[in-house]
Amino acid sequence: VKNAGRKNFRFYSRALHDAIHTRLRMIRHLRKALEENQFVLYYQPIVSLKTGHLTRMEALVRWHHPVQGLISPDAFIPLAEDTGLIVPIGNWIAKEAITQLAYWRQKYNPELKMAINLSPVQLRSQEFEDIPWIHDLQSKGLNGEAVTIEITEGLLLNSETRVNHNLKMIHQIGIQIAIDDFGTGYSSLAYLRKFNIDFLKIDRSFVEDLKGVGFELCTAIIAMAHSLGLGVIAEGVETEEQEKLLTELECDYMQGYLYSKPLPADEIEKLLVLPYIR
Ligand code: C2E
Ligand code: CA
Ligand code: CA
Ligand code: CA
């Protein structure tokens, strides 16, 4: 018995050792990725239900790893958050998305807006206090209204002074705030009011389940949002049927594979030429 225990210990310590190594290597690679510009932004259109126009784009980051190829954000954002690397990576993302927006605005649509995902770690960081990329906006001649930030509900829960301050600053320059994955966390009406939220993004899981209990949830979320004067974006719209149900519920915007997958800038650009995409 004693022997077996010892073996197990060896086994686990070996596994632990490997895990630590893998993690350290990944952190090293992540740092290098930033230095060597290995991140790329993909863009996914957000469509206005009323007009069928592509009025917004969401920027979604990927890591173009020299060996592993394209890595999805779910596989590296958590590590970037743990190590604080999300702050410089996030600044790069914002700068890149703003540059792309300025280009698309002058070439295709002067009213196009860009949604940028912000990690809670960014909003909690001291560095964020003077919004690092405000100069990027200014130098491109854009005002805050051109940009919406997407944050998750959890961020609003424990009213932290710095987060409060940073969100206020963001609003002051006209940037709008959307709550991502709405309905999966614990936000309440009070938070939405207090932080002056502009949009709710209904989580994909509810859209997926529109023929089940998702219908009631979407109905309730849209009614509540509208009564508070917020816009609603449904994410993960994949079928005509979902689109139809959401239209009946008077959802304001749609996003999902039905319109387009997220694509690199030069591929998504084709959609910006069209007068409407639905
Ligand atoms: P999210 O912000 O909720 O983004 C939506 C995710 O759903 C994206 O995955 C998108 O590709 C996917 N999606 C969009 N439409 C459909 C659809 O119709 N069906 C299905 N099945 N999926 C759809 P992605 O790009 O892998 O991003 C995953 C998550 O990583 C994002 O979730 C966001 O939380 C995070 N993320 C992505 N880009 C950034 C970024 O620039 N900064 C930060 N902090 N987080 C990011
Ligand atoms: Ca998002
Ligand atoms: Ca989402
Ligand atoms: Ca998500």
JSON list of N, CA and C in Angstrom, two decimals, residues 92-128:
[
{"chain": "A", "resi": 92, "resn": "TRP", "atom": "N", "xyz": [-3.40, 46.45, -27.88]},
{"chain": "A", "resi": 92, "resn": "TRP", "atom": "CA", "xyz": [-3.13, 46.18, -29.30]},
{"chain": "A", "resi": 92, "resn": "TRP", "atom": "C", "xyz": [-4.45, 45.94, -30.04]},
{"chain": "A", "resi": 93, "resn": "ILE", "atom": "N", "xyz": [-5.33, 45.13, -29.45]},
{"chain": "A", "resi": 93, "resn": "ILE", "atom": "CA", "xyz": [-6.63, 44.80, -30.07]},
{"chain": "A", "resi": 93, "resn": "ILE", "atom": "C", "xyz": [-7.43, 46.08, -30.35]},
{"chain": "A", "resi": 94, "resn": "ALA", "atom": "N", "xyz": [-7.49, 46.95, -29.35]},
{"chain": "A", "resi": 94, "resn": "ALA", "atom": "CA", "xyz": [-8.27, 48.18, -29.51]},
{"chain": "A", "resi": 94, "resn": "ALA", "atom": "C", "xyz": [-7.69, 49.06, -30.61]},
{"chain": "A", "resi": 95, "resn": "LYS", "atom": "N", "xyz": [-6.38, 49.19, -30.59]},
{"chain": "A", "resi": 95, "resn": "LYS", "atom": "CA", "xyz": [-5.72, 50.03, -31.59]},
{"chain": "A", "resi": 95, "resn": "LYS", "atom": "C", "xyz": [-5.98, 49.49, -33.00]},
{"chain": "A", "resi": 96, "resn": "GLU", "atom": "N", "xyz": [-5.83, 48.19, -33.14]},
{"chain": "A", "resi": 96, "resn": "GLU", "atom": "CA", "xyz": [-6.04, 47.54, -34.44]},
{"chain": "A", "resi": 96, "resn": "GLU", "atom": "C", "xyz": [-7.50, 47.70, -34.91]},
{"chain": "A", "resi": 97, "resn": "ALA", "atom": "N", "xyz": [-8.44, 47.46, -33.99]},
{"chain": "A", "resi": 97, "resn": "ALA", "atom": "CA", "xyz": [-9.87, 47.55, -34.35]},
{"chain": "A", "resi": 97, "resn": "ALA", "atom": "C", "xyz": [-10.23, 48.98, -34.74]},
{"chain": "A", "resi": 98, "resn": "ILE", "atom": "N", "xyz": [-9.67, 49.94, -34.02]},
{"chain": "A", "resi": 98, "resn": "ILE", "atom": "CA", "xyz": [-9.95, 51.36, -34.31]},
{"chain": "A", "resi": 98, "resn": "ILE", "atom": "C", "xyz": [-9.37, 51.76, -35.67]},
{"chain": "A", "resi": 99, "resn": "THR", "atom": "N", "xyz": [-8.17, 51.29, -35.96]},
{"chain": "A", "resi": 99, "resn": "THR", "atom": "CA", "xyz": [-7.55, 51.58, -37.26]},
{"chain": "A", "resi": 99, "resn": "THR", "atom": "C", "xyz": [-8.41, 51.00, -38.39]},
{"chain": "A", "resi": 100, "resn": "GLN", "atom": "N", "xyz": [-8.86, 49.76, -38.19]},
{"chain": "A", "resi": 100, "resn": "GLN", "atom": "CA", "xyz": [-9.71, 49.11, -39.20]},
{"chain": "A", "resi": 100, "resn": "GLN", "atom": "C", "xyz": [-11.02, 49.87, -39.37]},
{"chain": "A", "resi": 101, "resn": "LEU", "atom": "N", "xyz": [-11.61, 50.29, -38.26]},
{"chain": "A", "resi": 101, "resn": "LEU", "atom": "CA", "xyz": [-12.87, 51.02, -38.31]},
{"chain": "A", "resi": 101, "resn": "LEU", "atom": "C", "xyz": [-12.72, 52.32, -39.09]},
{"chain": "A", "resi": 102, "resn": "ALA", "atom": "N", "xyz": [-11.64, 53.04, -38.80]},
{"chain": "A", "resi": 102, "resn": "ALA", "atom": "CA", "xyz": [-11.42, 54.33, -39.48]},
{"chain": "A", "resi": 102, "resn": "ALA", "atom": "C", "xyz": [-11.33, 54.11, -40.99]},
{"chain": "A", "resi": 103, "resn": "TYR", "atom": "N", "xyz": [-10.65, 53.05, -41.39]},
{"chain": "A", "resi": 103, "resn": "TYR", "atom": "CA", "xyz": [-10.49, 52.73, -42.80]},
{"chain": "A", "resi": 103, "resn": "TYR", "atom": "C", "xyz": [-11.85, 52.39, -43.43]},
{"chain": "A", "resi": 104, "resn": "TRP", "atom": "N", "xyz": [-12.59, 51.51, -42.78]},
{"chain": "A", "resi": 104, "resn": "TRP", "atom": "CA", "xyz": [-13.91, 51.11, -43.31]},
{"chain": "A", "resi": 104, "resn": "TRP", "atom": "C", "xyz": [-14.87, 52.28, -43.35]},
{"chain": "A", "resi": 105, "resn": "ARG", "atom": "N", "xyz": [-14.77, 53.15, -42.36]},
{"chain": "A", "resi": 105, "resn": "ARG", "atom": "CA", "xyz": [-15.66, 54.32, -42.34]},
{"chain": "A", "resi": 105, "resn": "ARG", "atom": "C", "xyz": [-15.43, 55.21, -43.55]},
{"chain": "A", "resi": 106, "resn": "GLN", "atom": "N", "xyz": [-14.17, 55.46, -43.84]},
{"chain": "A", "resi": 106, "resn": "GLN", "atom": "CA", "xyz": [-13.95, 56.37, -44.97]},
{"chain": "A", "resi": 106, "resn": "GLN", "atom": "C", "xyz": [-14.16, 55.68, -46.30]},
{"chain": "A", "resi": 107, "resn": "LYS", "atom": "N", "xyz": [-13.99, 54.38, -46.34]},
{"chain": "A", "resi": 107, "resn": "LYS", "atom": "CA", "xyz": [-14.15, 53.68, -47.60]},
{"chain": "A", "resi": 107, "resn": "LYS", "atom": "C", "xyz": [-15.59, 53.24, -47.89]},
{"chain": "A", "resi": 108, "resn": "TYR", "atom": "N", "xyz": [-16.32, 52.80, -46.87]},
{"chain": "A", "resi": 108, "resn": "TYR", "atom": "CA", "xyz": [-17.64, 52.22, -47.11]},
{"chain": "A", "resi": 108, "resn": "TYR", "atom": "C", "xyz": [-18.81, 52.90, -46.40]},
{"chain": "A", "resi": 109, "resn": "ASN", "atom": "N", "xyz": [-18.63, 53.15, -45.13]},
{"chain": "A", "resi": 109, "resn": "ASN", "atom": "CA", "xyz": [-19.79, 53.57, -44.34]},
{"chain": "A", "resi": 109, "resn": "ASN", "atom": "C", "xyz": [-19.36, 54.43, -43.16]},
{"chain": "A", "resi": 110, "resn": "PRO", "atom": "N", "xyz": [-19.59, 55.74, -43.23]},
{"chain": "A", "resi": 110, "resn": "PRO", "atom": "CA", "xyz": [-19.13, 56.66, -42.20]},
{"chain": "A", "resi": 110, "resn": "PRO", "atom": "C", "xyz": [-19.82, 56.48, -40.85]},
{"chain": "A", "resi": 111, "resn": "GLU", "atom": "N", "xyz": [-20.86, 55.63, -40.83]},
{"chain": "A", "resi": 111, "resn": "GLU", "atom": "CA", "xyz": [-21.59, 55.44, -39.57]},
{"chain": "A", "resi": 111, "resn": "GLU", "atom": "C", "xyz": [-21.30, 54.10, -38.90]},
{"chain": "A", "resi": 112, "resn": "LEU", "atom": "N", "xyz": [-20.49, 53.29, -39.55]},
{"chain": "A", "resi": 112, "resn": "LEU", "atom": "CA", "xyz": [-20.19, 51.97, -39.00]},
{"chain": "A", "resi": 112, "resn": "LEU", "atom": "C", "xyz": [-19.64, 52.08, -37.58]},
{"chain": "A", "resi": 113, "resn": "LYS", "atom": "N", "xyz": [-20.04, 51.12, -36.73]},
{"chain": "A", "resi": 113, "resn": "LYS", "atom": "CA", "xyz": [-19.53, 51.10, -35.36]},
{"chain": "A", "resi": 113, "resn": "LYS", "atom": "C", "xyz": [-18.76, 49.82, -35.09]},
{"chain": "A", "resi": 114, "resn": "MET", "atom": "N", "xyz": [-17.88, 49.89, -34.12]},
{"chain": "A", "resi": 114, "resn": "MET", "atom": "CA", "xyz": [-17.03, 48.74, -33.79]},
{"chain": "A", "resi": 114, "resn": "MET", "atom": "C", "xyz": [-17.25, 48.33, -32.34]},
{"chain": "A", "resi": 115, "resn": "ALA", "atom": "N", "xyz": [-17.49, 47.04, -32.14]},
{"chain": "A", "resi": 115, "resn": "ALA", "atom": "CA", "xyz": [-17.59, 46.50, -30.78]},
{"chain": "A", "resi": 115, "resn": "ALA", "atom": "C", "xyz": [-16.28, 45.82, -30.41]},
{"chain": "A", "resi": 116, "resn": "ILE", "atom": "N", "xyz": [-15.76, 46.17, -29.24]},
{"chain": "A", "resi": 116, "resn": "ILE", "atom": "CA", "xyz": [-14.49, 45.62, -28.76]},
{"chain": "A", "resi": 116, "resn": "ILE", "atom": "C", "xyz": [-14.73, 44.95, -27.41]},
{"chain": "A", "resi": 117, "resn": "ASN", "atom": "N", "xyz": [-14.29, 43.69, -27.29]},
{"chain": "A", "resi": 117, "resn": "ASN", "atom": "CA", "xyz": [-14.42, 42.97, -26.02]},
{"chain": "A", "resi": 117, "resn": "ASN", "atom": "C", "xyz": [-13.36, 43.43, -25.03]},
{"chain": "A", "resi": 118, "resn": "LEU", "atom": "N", "xyz": [-13.79, 43.74, -23.80]},
{"chain": "A", "resi": 118, "resn": "LEU", "atom": "CA", "xyz": [-12.82, 44.12, -22.77]},
{"chain": "A", "resi": 118, "resn": "LEU", "atom": "C", "xyz": [-12.87, 43.09, -21.65]},
{"chain": "A", "resi": 119, "resn": "SER", "atom": "N", "xyz": [-11.71, 42.65, -21.23]},
{"chain": "A", "resi": 119, "resn": "SER", "atom": "CA", "xyz": [-11.64, 41.73, -20.11]},
{"chain": "A", "resi": 119, "resn": "SER", "atom": "C", "xyz": [-11.79, 42.50, -18.80]},
{"chain": "A", "resi": 120, "resn": "PRO", "atom": "N", "xyz": [-12.40, 41.87, -17.80]},
{"chain": "A", "resi": 120, "resn": "PRO", "atom": "CA", "xyz": [-12.49, 42.50, -16.48]},
{"chain": "A", "resi": 120, "resn": "PRO", "atom": "C", "xyz": [-11.11, 42.92, -15.97]},
{"chain": "A", "resi": 121, "resn": "VAL", "atom": "N", "xyz": [-10.10, 42.13, -16.31]},
{"chain": "A", "resi": 121, "resn": "VAL", "atom": "CA", "xyz": [-8.74, 42.45, -15.86]},
{"chain": "A", "resi": 121, "resn": "VAL", "atom": "C", "xyz": [-8.29, 43.81, -16.41]},
{"chain": "A", "resi": 122, "resn": "GLN", "atom": "N", "xyz": [-8.66, 44.11, -17.63]},
{"chain": "A", "resi": 122, "resn": "GLN", "atom": "CA", "xyz": [-8.31, 45.41, -18.21]},
{"chain": "A", "resi": 122, "resn": "GLN", "atom": "C", "xyz": [-9.01, 46.53, -17.44]},
{"chain": "A", "resi": 123, "resn": "LEU", "atom": "N", "xyz": [-10.29, 46.34, -17.16]},
{"chain": "A", "resi": 123, "resn": "LEU", "atom": "CA", "xyz": [-11.04, 47.41, -16.50]},
{"chain": "A", "resi": 123, "resn": "LEU", "atom": "C", "xyz": [-10.65, 47.60, -15.05]},
{"chain": "A", "resi": 124, "resn": "ARG", "atom": "N", "xyz": [-10.02, 46.55, -14.47]},
{"chain": "A", "resi": 124, "resn": "ARG", "atom": "CA", "xyz": [-9.57, 46.68, -13.09]},
{"chain": "A", "resi": 124, "resn": "ARG", "atom": "C", "xyz": [-8.15, 47.22, -13.01]},
{"chain": "A", "resi": 125, "resn": "SER", "atom": "N", "xyz": [-7.48, 47.31, -14.14]},
{"chain": "A", "resi": 125, "resn": "SER", "atom": "CA", "xyz": [-6.07, 47.70, -14.07]},
{"chain": "A", "resi": 125, "resn": "SER", "atom": "C", "xyz": [-5.94, 49.21, -13.96]},
{"chain": "A", "resi": 126, "resn": "GLN", "atom": "N", "xyz": [-4.95, 49.59, -13.22]},
{"chain": "A", "resi": 126, "resn": "GLN", "atom": "CA", "xyz": [-4.68, 51.01, -12.97]},
{"chain": "A", "resi": 126, "resn": "GLN", "atom": "C", "xyz": [-4.46, 51.74, -14.28]},
{"chain": "A", "resi": 127, "resn": "GLU", "atom": "N", "xyz": [-3.74, 51.05, -15.16]},
{"chain": "A", "resi": 127, "resn": "GLU", "atom": "CA", "xyz": [-3.34, 51.63, -16.43]},
{"chain": "A", "resi": 127, "resn": "GLU", "atom": "C", "xyz": [-4.53, 52.10, -17.27]},
{"chain": "A", "resi": 128, "resn": "PHE", "atom": "N", "xyz": [-5.67, 51.47, -16.99]},
{"chain": "A", "resi": 128, "resn": "PHE", "atom": "CA", "xyz": [-6.83, 51.76, -17.83]},
{"chain": "A", "resi": 128, "resn": "PHE", "atom": "C", "xyz": [-7.41, 53.13, -17.54]}
]
